[in-house]
mmCIF file of C-alpha atoms in Angstrom:
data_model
loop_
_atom_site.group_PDB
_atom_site.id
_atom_site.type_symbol
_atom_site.label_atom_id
_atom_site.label_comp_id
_atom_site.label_asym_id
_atom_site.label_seq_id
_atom_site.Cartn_x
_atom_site.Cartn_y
_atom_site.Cartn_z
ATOM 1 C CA UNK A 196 92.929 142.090 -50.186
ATOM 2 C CA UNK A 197 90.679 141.910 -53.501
ATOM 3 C CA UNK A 198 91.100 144.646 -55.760
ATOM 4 C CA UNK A 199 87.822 145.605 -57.932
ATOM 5 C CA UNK A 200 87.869 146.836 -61.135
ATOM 6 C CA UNK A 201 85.438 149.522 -62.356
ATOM 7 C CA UNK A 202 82.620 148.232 -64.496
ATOM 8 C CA UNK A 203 82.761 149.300 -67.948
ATOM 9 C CA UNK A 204 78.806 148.509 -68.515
ATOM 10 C CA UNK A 205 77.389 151.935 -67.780
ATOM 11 C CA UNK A 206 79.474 153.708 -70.014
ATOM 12 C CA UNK A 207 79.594 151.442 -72.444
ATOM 13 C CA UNK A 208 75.537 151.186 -72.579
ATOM 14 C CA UNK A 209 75.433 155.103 -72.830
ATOM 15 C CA UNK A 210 77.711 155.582 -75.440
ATOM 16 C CA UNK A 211 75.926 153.001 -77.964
ATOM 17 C CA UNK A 212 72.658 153.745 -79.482
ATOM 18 C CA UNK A 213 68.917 153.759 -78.215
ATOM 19 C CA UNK A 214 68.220 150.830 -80.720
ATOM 20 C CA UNK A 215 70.841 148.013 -79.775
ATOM 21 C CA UNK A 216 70.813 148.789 -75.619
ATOM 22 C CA UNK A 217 68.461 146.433 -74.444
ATOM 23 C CA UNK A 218 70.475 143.154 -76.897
ATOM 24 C CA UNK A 219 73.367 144.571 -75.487
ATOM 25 C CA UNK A 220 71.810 145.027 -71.616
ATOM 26 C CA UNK A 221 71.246 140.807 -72.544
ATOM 27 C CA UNK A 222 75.103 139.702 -73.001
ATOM 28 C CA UNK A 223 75.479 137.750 -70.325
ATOM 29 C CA UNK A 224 78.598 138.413 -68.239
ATOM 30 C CA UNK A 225 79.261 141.671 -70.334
ATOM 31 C CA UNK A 226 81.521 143.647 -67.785
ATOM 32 C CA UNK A 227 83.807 140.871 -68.154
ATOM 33 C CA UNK A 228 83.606 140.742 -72.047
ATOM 34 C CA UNK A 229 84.212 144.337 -72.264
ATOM 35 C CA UNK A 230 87.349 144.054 -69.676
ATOM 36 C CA UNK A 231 88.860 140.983 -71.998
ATOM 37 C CA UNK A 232 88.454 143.499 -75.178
ATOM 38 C CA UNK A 233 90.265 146.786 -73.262
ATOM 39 C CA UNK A 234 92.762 143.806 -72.072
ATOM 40 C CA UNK A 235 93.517 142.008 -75.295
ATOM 41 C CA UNK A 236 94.048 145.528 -76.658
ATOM 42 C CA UNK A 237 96.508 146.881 -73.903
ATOM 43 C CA UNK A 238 98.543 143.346 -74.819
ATOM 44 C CA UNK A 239 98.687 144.466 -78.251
ATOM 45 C CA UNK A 240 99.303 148.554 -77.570
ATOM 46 C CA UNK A 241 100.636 148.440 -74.377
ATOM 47 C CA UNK A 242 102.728 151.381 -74.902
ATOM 48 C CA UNK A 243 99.548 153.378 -75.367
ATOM 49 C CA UNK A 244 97.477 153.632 -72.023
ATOM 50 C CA UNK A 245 94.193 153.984 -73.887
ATOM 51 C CA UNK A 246 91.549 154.677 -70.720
ATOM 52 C CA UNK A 247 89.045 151.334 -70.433
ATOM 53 C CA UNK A 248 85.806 153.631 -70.756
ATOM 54 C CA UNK A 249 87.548 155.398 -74.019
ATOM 55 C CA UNK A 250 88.072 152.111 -75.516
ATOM 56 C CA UNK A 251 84.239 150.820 -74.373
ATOM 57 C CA UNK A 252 82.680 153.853 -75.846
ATOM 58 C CA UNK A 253 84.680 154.408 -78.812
ATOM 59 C CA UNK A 254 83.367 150.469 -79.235
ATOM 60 C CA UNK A 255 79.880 151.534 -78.604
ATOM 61 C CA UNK A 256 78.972 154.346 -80.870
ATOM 62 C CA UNK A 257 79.786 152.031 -83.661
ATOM 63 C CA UNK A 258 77.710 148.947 -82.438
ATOM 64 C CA UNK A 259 75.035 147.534 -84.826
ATOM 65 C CA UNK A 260 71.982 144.894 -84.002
ATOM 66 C CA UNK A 261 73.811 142.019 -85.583
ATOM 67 C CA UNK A 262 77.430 142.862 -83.319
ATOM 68 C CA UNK A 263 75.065 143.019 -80.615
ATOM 69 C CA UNK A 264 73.078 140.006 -81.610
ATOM 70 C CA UNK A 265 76.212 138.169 -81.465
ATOM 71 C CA UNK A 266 77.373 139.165 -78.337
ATOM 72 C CA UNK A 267 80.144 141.128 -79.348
ATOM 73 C CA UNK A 268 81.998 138.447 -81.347
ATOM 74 C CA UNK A 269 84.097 139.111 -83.681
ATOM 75 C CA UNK A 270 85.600 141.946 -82.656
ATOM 76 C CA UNK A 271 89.251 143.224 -83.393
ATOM 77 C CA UNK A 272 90.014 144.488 -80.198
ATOM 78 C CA UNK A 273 93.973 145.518 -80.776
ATOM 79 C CA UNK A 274 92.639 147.458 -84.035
ATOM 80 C CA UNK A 275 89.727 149.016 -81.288
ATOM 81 C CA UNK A 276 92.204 149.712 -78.720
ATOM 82 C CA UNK A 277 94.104 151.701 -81.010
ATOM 83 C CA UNK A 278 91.686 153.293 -83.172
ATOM 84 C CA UNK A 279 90.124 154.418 -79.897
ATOM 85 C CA UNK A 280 93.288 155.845 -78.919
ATOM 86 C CA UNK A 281 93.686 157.683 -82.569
ATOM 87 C CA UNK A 282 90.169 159.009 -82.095
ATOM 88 C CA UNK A 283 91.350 160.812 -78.927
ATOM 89 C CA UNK A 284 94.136 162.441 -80.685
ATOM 90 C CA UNK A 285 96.571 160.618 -78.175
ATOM 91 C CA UNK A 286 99.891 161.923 -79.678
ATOM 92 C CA UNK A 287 101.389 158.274 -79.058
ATOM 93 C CA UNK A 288 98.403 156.340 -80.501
ATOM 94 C CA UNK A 289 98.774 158.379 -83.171
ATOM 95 C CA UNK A 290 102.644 157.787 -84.124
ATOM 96 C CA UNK A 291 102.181 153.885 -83.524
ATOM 97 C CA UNK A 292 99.165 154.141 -86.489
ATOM 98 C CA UNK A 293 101.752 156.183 -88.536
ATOM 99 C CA UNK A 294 104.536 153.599 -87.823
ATOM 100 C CA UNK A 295 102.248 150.284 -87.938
ATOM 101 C CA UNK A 296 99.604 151.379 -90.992
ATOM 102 C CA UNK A 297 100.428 154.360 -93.242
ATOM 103 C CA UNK A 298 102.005 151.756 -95.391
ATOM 104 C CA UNK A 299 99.165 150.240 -96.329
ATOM 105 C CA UNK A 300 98.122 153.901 -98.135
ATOM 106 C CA UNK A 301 101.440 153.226 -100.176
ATOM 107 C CA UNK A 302 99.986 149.663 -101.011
ATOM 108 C CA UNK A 303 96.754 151.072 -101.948
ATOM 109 C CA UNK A 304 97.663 153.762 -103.834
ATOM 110 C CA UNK A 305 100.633 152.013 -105.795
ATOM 111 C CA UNK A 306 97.613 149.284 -106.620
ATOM 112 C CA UNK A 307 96.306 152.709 -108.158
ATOM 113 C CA UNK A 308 99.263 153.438 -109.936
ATOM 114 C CA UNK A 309 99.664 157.321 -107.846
ATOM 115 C CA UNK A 310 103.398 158.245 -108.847
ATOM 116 C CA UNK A 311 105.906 159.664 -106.091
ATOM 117 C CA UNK A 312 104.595 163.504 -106.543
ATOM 118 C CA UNK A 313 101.238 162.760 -106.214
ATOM 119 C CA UNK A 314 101.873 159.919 -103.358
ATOM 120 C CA UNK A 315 102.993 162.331 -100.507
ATOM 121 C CA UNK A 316 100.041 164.630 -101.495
ATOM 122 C CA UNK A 317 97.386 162.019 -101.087
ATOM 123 C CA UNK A 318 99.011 160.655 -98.366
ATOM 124 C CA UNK A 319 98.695 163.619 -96.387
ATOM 125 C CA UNK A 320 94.830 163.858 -97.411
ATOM 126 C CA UNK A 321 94.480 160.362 -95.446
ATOM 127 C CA UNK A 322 95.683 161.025 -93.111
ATOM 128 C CA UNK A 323 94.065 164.798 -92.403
ATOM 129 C CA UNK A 324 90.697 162.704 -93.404
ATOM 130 C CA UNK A 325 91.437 159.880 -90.819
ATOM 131 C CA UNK A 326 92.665 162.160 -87.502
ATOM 132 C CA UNK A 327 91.182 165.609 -88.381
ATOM 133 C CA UNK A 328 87.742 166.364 -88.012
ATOM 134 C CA UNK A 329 85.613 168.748 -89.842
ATOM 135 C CA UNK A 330 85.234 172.835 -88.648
ATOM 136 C CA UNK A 331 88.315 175.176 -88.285
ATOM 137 C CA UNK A 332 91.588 174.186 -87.064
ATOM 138 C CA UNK A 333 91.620 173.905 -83.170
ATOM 139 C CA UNK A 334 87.701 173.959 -83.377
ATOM 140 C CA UNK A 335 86.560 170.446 -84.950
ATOM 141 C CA UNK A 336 82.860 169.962 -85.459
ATOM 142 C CA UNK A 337 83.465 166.270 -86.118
ATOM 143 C CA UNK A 338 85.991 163.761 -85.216
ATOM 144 C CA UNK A 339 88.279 162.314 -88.351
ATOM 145 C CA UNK A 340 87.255 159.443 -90.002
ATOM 146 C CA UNK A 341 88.788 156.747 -87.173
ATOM 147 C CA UNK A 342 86.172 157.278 -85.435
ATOM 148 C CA UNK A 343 83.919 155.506 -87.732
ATOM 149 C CA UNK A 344 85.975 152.779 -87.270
ATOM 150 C CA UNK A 345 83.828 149.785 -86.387
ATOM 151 C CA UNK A 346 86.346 146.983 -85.218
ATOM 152 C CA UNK A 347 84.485 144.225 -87.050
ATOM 153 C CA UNK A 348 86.868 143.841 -90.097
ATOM 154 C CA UNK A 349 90.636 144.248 -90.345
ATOM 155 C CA UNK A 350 91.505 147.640 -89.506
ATOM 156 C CA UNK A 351 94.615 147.548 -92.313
ATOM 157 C CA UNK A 352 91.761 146.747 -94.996
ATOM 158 C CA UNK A 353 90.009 150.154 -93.534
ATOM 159 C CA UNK A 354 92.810 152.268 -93.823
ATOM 160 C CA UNK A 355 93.426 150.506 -97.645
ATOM 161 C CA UNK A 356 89.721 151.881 -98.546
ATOM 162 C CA UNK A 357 89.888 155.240 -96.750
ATOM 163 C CA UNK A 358 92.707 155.701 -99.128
ATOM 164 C CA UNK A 359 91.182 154.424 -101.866
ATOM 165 C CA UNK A 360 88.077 156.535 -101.329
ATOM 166 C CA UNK A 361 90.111 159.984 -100.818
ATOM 167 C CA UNK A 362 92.334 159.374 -103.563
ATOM 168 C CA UNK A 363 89.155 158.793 -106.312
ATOM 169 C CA UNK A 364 87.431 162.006 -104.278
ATOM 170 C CA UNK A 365 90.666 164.050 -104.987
ATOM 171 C CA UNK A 366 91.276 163.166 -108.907
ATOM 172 C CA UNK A 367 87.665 164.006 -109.151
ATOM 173 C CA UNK A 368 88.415 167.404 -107.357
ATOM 174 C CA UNK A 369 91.649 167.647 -109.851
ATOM 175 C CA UNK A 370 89.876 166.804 -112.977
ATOM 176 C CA UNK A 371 86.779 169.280 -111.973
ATOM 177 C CA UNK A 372 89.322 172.153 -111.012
ATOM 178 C CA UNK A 373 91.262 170.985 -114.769
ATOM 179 C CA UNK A 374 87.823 171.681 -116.332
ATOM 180 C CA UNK A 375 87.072 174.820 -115.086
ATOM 181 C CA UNK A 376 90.711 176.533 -115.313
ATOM 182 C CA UNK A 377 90.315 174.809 -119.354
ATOM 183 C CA UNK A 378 86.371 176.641 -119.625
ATOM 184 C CA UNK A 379 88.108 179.958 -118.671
ATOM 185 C CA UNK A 380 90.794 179.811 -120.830
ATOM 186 C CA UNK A 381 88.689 178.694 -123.713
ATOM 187 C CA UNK A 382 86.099 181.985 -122.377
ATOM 188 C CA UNK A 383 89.178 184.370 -122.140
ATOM 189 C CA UNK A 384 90.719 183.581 -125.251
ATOM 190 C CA UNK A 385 87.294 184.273 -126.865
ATOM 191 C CA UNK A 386 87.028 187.349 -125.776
ATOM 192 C CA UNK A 387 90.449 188.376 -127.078
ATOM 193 C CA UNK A 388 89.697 187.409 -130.326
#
């Protein structure tokens, strides 16, 4: 008795974009590329139970023509497989990324020299940045950042720049909101004069 898998082609072609089908569409033997990345990245997560066509899609949306040029080498497919799993809000997914790489925010950050009160503020911005999409709570517009994880590069190095990146955005925010409150307070004591 043979048991078939699914192919993973159709979705996978769907979900990436118009421009990079048809070098895609040429891979040869791509079902079975795409079921050695969703397997390599149960081996890692396997604790997880990401869905194959989640993992192929997430994959997809990010493709460029050079990925696809290369036939999909050089993937990361345990950082996919989990990413993928993050982008679905998979509650489990989810606590293995807080477990495995919220620590390399405290890397990044201490690099940046962010003392202990600031750390757990900053911290939580990452991490509302990487899982939380834009729009109202319960009603996201947009998915969180993960989702614009690639899976070319190291996904540890990502989460270092996300940090990075929201920590610079949020002094900016601070020093901006430090002018202002100083403007007024110059303003107001001008006027009681």
């Amino acid at each position: 008795m043979t048991v078939s898998t699914p192919s993973l082609v159709r979705p996978f072609l769907d979900a990436a974009p118009a421009p990079v089908r048809a070098a895609l569409e040429a891979i040869p033997d791509l079902d079975r590329r795409l079921w050695t990345i969703v397997a390599e990245g149960r081996a890692a997560w396997p604790e997880l139970g990401v869905d194959a066509v989640d993992v192929v899609a997430f994959m997809a949306r990010q493709v460029t023509s050079e990925l696809a040029d290369a036939a999909l080498d050089g993937l990361r497919p345990a950082d996919l497989y989990l990413a993928a799993g993050c982008a679905k809000q998979m509650p489990q997914a989810i606590a293995a990324f807080d477990r495995d790489y919220m620590r390399e925010v405290d890397i990044a950050l201490a690099r940046m020299r962010i003392g202990p009160p600031r750390l757990a503020d900053v911290k939580q911005l990452v991490r509302q940045r990487l899982f939380v999409g834009g729009g109202t709570a319960g009603a996201p517009t947009s998915p969180g950042k993960i989702a614009e994880y690639g899976g070319r590069g190291d996904l540890r190095r990502w989460v270092r720049s996300v940090a990075v990146r929201t920590c610079l955005n949020d002094l900016r925010k601070g020093k901006r909101e430090i002018l202002v409150d100083d403007a007024q307070l110059i303003a107001q004591h001008a006027i009681a004069a």
